[in-house]
PDB file of C-alpha atoms in Angstrom:
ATOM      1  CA  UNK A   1       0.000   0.000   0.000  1.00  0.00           C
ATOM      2  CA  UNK A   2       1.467   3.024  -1.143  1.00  0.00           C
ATOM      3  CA  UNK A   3       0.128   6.615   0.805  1.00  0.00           C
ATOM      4  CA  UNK A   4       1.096  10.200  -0.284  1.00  0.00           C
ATOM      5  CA  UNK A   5       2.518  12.347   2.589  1.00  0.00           C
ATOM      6  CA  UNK A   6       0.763  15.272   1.449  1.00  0.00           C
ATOM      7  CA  UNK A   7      -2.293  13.184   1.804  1.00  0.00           C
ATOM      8  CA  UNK A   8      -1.675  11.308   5.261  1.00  0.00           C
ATOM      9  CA  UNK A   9      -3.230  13.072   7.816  1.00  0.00           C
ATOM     10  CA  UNK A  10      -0.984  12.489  11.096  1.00  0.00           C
ATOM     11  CA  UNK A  11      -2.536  14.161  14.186  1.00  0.00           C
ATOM     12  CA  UNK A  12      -2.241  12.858  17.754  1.00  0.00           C
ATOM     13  CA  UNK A  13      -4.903  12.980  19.393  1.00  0.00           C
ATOM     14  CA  UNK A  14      -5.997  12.645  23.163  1.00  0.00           C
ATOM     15  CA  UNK A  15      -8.826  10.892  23.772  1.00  0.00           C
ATOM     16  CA  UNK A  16     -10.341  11.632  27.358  1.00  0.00           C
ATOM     17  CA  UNK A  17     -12.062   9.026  28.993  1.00  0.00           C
ATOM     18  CA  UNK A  18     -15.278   8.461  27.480  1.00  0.00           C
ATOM     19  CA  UNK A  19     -18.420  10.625  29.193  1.00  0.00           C
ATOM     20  CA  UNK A  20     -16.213  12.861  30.675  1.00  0.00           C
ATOM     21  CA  UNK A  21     -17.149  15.676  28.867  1.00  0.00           C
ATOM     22  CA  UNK A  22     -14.227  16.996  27.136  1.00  0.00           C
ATOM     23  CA  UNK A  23     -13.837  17.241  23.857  1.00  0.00           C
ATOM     24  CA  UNK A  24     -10.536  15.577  22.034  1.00  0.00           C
ATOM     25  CA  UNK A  25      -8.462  17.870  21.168  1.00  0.00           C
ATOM     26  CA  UNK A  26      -4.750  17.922  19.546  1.00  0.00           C
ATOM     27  CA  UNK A  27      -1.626  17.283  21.412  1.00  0.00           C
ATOM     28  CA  UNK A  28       0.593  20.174  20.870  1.00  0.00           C
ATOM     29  CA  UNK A  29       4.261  19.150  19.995  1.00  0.00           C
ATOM     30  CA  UNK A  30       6.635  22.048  20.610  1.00  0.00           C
ATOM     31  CA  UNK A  31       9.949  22.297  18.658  1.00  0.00           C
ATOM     32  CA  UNK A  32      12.344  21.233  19.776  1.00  0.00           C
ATOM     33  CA  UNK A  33      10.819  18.377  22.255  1.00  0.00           C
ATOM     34  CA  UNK A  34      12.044  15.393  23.704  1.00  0.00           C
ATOM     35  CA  UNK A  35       9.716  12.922  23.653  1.00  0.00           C
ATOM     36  CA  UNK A  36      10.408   9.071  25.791  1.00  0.00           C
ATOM     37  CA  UNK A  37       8.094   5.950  25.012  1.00  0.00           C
ATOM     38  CA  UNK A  38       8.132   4.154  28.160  1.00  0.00           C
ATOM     39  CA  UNK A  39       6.680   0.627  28.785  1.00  0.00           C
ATOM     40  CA  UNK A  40       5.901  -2.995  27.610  1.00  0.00           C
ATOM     41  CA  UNK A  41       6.669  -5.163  24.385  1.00  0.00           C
ATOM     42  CA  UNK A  42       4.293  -3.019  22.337  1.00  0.00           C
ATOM     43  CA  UNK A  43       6.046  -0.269  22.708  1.00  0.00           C
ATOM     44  CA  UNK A  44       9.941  -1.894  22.584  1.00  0.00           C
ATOM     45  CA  UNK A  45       9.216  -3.466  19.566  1.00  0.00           C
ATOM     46  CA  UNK A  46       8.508   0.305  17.947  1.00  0.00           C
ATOM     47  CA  UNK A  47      12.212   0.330  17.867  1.00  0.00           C
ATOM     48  CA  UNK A  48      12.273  -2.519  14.882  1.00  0.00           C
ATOM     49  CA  UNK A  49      10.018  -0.413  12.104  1.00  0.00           C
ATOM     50  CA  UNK A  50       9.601   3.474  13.566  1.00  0.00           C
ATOM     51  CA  UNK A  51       7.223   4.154  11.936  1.00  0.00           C
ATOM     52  CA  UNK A  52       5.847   6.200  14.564  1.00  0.00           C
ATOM     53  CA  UNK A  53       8.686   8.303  14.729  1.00  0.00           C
ATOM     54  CA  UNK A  54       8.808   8.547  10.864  1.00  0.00           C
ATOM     55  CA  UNK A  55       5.180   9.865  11.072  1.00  0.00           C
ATOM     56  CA  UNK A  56       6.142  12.326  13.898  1.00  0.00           C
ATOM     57  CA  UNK A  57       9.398  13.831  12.029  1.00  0.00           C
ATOM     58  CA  UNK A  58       6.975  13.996   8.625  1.00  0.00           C
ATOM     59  CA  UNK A  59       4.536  16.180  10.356  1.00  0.00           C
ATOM     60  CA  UNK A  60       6.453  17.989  12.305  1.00  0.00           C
ATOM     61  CA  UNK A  61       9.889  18.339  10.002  1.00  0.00           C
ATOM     62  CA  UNK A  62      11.158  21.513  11.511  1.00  0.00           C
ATOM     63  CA  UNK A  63      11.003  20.461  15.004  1.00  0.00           C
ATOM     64  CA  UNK A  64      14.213  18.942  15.192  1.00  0.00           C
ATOM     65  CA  UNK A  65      12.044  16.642  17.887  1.00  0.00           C
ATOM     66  CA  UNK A  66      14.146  14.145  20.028  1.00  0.00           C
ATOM     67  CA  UNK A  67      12.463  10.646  20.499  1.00  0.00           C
ATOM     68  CA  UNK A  68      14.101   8.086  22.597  1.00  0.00           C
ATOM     69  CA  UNK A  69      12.232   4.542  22.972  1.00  0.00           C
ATOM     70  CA  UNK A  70      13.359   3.429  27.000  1.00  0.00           C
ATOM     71  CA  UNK A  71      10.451   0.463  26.770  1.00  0.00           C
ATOM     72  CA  UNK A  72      11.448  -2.745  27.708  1.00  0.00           C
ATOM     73  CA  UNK A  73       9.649  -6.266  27.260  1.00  0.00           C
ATOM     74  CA  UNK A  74       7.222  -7.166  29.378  1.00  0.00           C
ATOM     75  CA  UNK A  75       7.350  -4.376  31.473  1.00  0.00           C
ATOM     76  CA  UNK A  76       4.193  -3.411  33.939  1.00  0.00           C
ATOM     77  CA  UNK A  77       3.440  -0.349  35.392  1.00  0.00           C
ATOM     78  CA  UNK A  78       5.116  -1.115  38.808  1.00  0.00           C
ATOM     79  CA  UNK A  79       6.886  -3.976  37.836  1.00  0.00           C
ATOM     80  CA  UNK A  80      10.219  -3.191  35.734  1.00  0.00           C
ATOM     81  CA  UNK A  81      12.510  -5.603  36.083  1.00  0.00           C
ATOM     82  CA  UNK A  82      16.671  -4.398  35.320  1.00  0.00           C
ATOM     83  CA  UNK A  83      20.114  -6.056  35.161  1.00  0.00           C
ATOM     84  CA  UNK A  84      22.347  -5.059  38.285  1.00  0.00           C
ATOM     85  CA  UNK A  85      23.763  -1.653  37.972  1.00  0.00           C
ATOM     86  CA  UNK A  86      21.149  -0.333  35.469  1.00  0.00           C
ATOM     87  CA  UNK A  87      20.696   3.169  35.207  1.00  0.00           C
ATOM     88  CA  UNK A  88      17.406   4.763  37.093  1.00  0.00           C
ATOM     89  CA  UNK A  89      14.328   5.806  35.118  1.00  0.00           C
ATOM     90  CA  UNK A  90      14.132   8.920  36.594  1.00  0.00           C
ATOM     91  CA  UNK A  91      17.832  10.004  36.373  1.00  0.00           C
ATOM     92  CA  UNK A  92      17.795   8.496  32.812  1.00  0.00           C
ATOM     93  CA  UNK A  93      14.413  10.469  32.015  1.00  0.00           C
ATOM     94  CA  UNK A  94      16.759  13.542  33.163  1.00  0.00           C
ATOM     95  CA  UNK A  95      19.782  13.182  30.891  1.00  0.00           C
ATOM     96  CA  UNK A  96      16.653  12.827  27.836  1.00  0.00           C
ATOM     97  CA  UNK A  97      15.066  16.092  29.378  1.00  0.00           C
ATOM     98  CA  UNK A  98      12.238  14.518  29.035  1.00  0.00           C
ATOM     99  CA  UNK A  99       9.211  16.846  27.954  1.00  0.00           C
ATOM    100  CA  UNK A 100       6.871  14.637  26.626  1.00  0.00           C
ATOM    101  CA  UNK A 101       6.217  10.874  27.758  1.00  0.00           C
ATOM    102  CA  UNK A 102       4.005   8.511  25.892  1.00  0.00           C
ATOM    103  CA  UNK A 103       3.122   5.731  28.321  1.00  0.00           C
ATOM    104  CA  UNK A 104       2.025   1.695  27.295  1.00  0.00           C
ATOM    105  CA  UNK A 105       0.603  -0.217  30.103  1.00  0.00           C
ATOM    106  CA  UNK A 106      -2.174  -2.784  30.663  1.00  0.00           C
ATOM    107  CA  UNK A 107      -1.615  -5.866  28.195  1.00  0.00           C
ATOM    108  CA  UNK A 108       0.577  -7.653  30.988  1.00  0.00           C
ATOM    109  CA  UNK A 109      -1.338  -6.737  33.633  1.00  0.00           C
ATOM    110  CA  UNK A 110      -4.648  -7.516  32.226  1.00  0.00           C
ATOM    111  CA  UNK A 111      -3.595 -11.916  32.656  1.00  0.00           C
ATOM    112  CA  UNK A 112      -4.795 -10.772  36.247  1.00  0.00           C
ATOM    113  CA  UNK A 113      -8.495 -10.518  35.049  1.00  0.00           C
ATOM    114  CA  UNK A 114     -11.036  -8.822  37.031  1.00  0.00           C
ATOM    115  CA  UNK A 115      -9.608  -9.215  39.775  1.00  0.00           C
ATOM    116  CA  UNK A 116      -6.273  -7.496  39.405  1.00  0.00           C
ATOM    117  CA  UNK A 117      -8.095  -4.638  38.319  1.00  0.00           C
ATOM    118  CA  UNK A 118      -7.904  -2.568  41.007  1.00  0.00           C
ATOM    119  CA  UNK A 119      -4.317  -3.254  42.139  1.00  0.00           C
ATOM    120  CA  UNK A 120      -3.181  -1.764  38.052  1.00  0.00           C
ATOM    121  CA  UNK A 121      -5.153   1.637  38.542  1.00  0.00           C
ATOM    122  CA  UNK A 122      -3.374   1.823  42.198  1.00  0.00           C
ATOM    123  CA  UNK A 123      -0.508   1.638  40.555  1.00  0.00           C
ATOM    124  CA  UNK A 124      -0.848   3.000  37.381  1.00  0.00           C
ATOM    125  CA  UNK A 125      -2.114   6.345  39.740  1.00  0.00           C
ATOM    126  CA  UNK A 126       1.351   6.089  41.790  1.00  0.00           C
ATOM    127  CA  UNK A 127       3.610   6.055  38.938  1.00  0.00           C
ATOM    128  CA  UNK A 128       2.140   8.400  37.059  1.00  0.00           C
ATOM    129  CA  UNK A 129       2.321  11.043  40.740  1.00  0.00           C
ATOM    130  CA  UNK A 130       6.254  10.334  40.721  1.00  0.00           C
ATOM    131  CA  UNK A 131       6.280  11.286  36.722  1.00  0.00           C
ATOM    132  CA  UNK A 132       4.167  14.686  37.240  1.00  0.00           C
ATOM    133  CA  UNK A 133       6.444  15.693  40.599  1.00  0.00           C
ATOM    134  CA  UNK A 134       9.572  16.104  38.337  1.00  0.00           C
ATOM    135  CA  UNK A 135      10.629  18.397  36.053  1.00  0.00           C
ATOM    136  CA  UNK A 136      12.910  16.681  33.600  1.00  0.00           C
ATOM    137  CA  UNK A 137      14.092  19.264  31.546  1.00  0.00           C
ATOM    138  CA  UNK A 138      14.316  21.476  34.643  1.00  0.00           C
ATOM    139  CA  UNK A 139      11.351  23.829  33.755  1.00  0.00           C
ATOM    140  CA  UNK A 140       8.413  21.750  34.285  1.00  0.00           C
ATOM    141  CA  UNK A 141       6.369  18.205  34.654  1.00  0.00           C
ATOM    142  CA  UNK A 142       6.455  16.458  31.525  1.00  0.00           C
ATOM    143  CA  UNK A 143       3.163  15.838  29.790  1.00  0.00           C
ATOM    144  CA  UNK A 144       2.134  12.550  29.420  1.00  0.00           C
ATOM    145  CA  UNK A 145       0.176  10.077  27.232  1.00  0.00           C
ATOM    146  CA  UNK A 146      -1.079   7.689  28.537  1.00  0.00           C
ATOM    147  CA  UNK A 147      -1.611   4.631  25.664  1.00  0.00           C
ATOM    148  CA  UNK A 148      -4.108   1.738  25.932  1.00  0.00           C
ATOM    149  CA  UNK A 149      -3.120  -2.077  24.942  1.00  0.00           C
ATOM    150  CA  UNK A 150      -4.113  -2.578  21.381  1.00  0.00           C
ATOM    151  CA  UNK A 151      -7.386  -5.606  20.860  1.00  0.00           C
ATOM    152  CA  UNK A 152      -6.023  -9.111  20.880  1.00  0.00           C
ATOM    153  CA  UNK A 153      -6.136 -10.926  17.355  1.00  0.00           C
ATOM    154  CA  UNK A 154      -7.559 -14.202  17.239  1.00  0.00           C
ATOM    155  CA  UNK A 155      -4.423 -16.673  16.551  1.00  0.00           C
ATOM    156  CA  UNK A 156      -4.659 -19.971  14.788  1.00  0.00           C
ATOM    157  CA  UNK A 157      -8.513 -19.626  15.006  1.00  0.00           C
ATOM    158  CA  UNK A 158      -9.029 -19.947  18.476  1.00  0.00           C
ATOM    159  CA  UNK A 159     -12.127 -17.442  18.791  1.00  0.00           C
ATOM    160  CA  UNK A 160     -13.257 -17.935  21.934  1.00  0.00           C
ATOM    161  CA  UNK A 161      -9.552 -17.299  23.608  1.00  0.00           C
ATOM    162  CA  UNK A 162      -9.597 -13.954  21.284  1.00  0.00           C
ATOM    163  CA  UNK A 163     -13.447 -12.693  23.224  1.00  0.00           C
ATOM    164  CA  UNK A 164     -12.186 -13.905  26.829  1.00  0.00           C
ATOM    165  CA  UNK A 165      -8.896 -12.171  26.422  1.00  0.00           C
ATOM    166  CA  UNK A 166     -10.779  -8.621  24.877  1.00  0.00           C
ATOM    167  CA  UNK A 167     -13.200  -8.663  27.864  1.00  0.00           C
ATOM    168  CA  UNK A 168      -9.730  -8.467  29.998  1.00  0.00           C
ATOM    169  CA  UNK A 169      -8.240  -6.380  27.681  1.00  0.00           C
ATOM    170  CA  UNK A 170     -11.232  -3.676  27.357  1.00  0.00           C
ATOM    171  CA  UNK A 171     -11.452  -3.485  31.374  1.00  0.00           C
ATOM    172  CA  UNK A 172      -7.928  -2.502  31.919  1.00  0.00           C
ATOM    173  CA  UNK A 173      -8.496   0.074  28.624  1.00  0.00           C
ATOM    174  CA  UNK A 174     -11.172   1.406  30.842  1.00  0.00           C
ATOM    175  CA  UNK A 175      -9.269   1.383  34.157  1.00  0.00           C
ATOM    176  CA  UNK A 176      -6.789   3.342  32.195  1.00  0.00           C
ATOM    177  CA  UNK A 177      -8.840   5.550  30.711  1.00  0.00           C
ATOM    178  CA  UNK A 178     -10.576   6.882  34.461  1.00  0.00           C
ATOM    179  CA  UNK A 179      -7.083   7.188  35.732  1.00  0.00           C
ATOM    180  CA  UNK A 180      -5.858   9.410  32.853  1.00  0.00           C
ATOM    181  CA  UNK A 181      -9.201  11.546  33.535  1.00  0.00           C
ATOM    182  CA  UNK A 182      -8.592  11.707  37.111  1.00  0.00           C
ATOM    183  CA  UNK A 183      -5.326  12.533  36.929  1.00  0.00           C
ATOM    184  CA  UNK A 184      -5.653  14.915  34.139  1.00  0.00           C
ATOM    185  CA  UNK A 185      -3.082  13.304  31.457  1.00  0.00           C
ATOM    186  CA  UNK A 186      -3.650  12.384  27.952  1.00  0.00           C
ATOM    187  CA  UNK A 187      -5.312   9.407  27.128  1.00  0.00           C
ATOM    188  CA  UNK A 188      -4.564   7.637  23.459  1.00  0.00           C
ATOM    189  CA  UNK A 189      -7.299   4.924  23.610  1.00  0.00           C
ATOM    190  CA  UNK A 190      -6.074   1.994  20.423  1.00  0.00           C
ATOM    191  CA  UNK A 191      -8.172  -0.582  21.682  1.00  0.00           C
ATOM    192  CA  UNK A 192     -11.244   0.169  19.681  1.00  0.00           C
ATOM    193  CA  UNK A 193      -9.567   1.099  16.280  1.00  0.00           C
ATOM    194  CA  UNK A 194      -7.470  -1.801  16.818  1.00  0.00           C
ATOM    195  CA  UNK A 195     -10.597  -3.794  17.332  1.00  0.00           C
ATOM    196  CA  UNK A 196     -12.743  -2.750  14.141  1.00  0.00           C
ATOM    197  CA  UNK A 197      -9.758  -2.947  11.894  1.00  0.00           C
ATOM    198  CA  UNK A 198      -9.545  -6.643  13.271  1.00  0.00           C
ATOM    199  CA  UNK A 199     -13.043  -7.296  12.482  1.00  0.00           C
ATOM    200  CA  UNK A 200     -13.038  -5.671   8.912  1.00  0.00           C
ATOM    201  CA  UNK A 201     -10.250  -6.694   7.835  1.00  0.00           C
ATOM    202  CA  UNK A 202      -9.528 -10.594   8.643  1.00  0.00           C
ATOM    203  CA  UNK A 203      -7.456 -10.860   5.614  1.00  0.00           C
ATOM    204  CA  UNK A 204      -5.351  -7.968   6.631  1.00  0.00           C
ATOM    205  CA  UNK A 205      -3.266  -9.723  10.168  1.00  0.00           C
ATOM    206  CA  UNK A 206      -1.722  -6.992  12.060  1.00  0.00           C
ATOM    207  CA  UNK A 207      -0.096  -9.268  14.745  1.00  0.00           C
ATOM    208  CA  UNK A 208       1.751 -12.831  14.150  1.00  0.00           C
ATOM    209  CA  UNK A 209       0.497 -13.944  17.726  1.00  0.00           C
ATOM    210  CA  UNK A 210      -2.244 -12.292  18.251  1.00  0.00           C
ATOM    211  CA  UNK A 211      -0.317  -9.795  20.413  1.00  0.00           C
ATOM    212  CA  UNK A 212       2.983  -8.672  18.914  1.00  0.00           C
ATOM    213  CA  UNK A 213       2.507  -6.690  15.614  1.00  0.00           C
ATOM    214  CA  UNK A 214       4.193  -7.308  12.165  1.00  0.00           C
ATOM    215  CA  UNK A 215       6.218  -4.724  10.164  1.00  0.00           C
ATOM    216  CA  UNK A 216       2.429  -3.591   8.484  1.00  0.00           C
ATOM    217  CA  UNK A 217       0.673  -3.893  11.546  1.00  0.00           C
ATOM    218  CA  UNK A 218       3.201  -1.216  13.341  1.00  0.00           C
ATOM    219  CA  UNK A 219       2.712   0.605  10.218  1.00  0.00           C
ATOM    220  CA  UNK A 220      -1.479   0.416  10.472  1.00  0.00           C
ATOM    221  CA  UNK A 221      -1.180   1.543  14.625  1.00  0.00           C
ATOM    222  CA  UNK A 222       1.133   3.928  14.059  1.00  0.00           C
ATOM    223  CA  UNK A 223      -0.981   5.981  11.642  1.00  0.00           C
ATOM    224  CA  UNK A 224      -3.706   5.645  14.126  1.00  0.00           C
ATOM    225  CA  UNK A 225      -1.463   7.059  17.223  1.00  0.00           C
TER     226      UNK A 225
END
């Protein structure tokens, strides 16, 4: 599939929890940014296509933005696991001046079900207080995105493990999306595009597991971030 830039339409948009009254609205990018993804396999594996990126420096090309990609597989939102000796997030956010931070959580955590629903926004609502009490680039606290887990994609035909894990998957979308409103950050909700593409387009895989996406499927997500 070929697309003209002049025709692709990039915009990032925050999506506010749903019913809460406000109104999406673009995210302003300021030149000269640095801008950290932060979190699980999703967002590590933007590394091996960046296309995101690509899409950021095409529609913003005199920014001279900075994007570094700190995720790291398998990562939860207070469970990051590092090697001995491995540099602190926070001291590592610092030498990035990190001004804005585009967050992936919940496709780990939701394996916990219902039940470990609570315990993620908990969580989720600590990390994202440490975040907003520092000023990374020494002038203020970065602004944040906070980005949902994409739908699951049914693998090998099992249908009924592809239903049990999007009822998981859309509760910890949801638990994501009251914390973002509550806590007044961005929220970049990928679960339902991610979902209707799946269901219009069967032929069209954007995963090879159901989870992980291929080369087109980064390319598909990243035109919807």
């Amino acid at each position: 599939m070929i697309v003209s830039f002049h025709r692709l339409v990039i915009v990032l948009v925050a999506v506010l929890a749903a019913g809460s009254g406000l109104v999406a609205r673009p995210l302003p990018v300021h030149k000269g940014e640095s801008i950290v993804i932060l979190g699980n396999t999703f967002a590590e594996r933007m590394q091996l296509f960046g296309y995101f990126e690509t899409f950021l420096h095409c529609r913003f090309p005199e920014h001279r933005l900075r994007v570094r990609n700190m995720a790291w597989s398998a990562d939860e939102v207070d469970l990051q696991i590092r090697p001995r000796g491995f540099p602190d997030l926070f001291e590592e956010l610092k030498e990035h001046k990190a001004d804005l931070l585009f967050l992936c959580f919940g496709l780990n955590e939701s394996f916990a079900g219902a039940a470990g629903v609570e315990g993620y926004q908990a969580g989720l609502t600590r990390f994202l207080n440490d975040l907003q009490g520092e000023q990374f680039n020494g002038t203020s606290s970065p602004r944040i995105v906070l980005v949902s887990p994409l739908a699951f994609e049914a693998a090998g035909g099992v249908v009924a493990d592809q239903f049990r894990r999007n009822e998981n998957l859309k509760r910890y979308t949801a638990a994501s999306a009251e914390v973002a409103a509550r806590e007044g950050v961005r929220f970049l909700n990928l679960m339902e595009p991610t979902g209707r593409w799946i269901a219009r387009h069967p032929d069209r895989r954007l995963t090879f597991n159901g989870i992980h996406l291929t080369e087109y499927g980064d390319w598909v997500v990243s035109r919807m971030m």
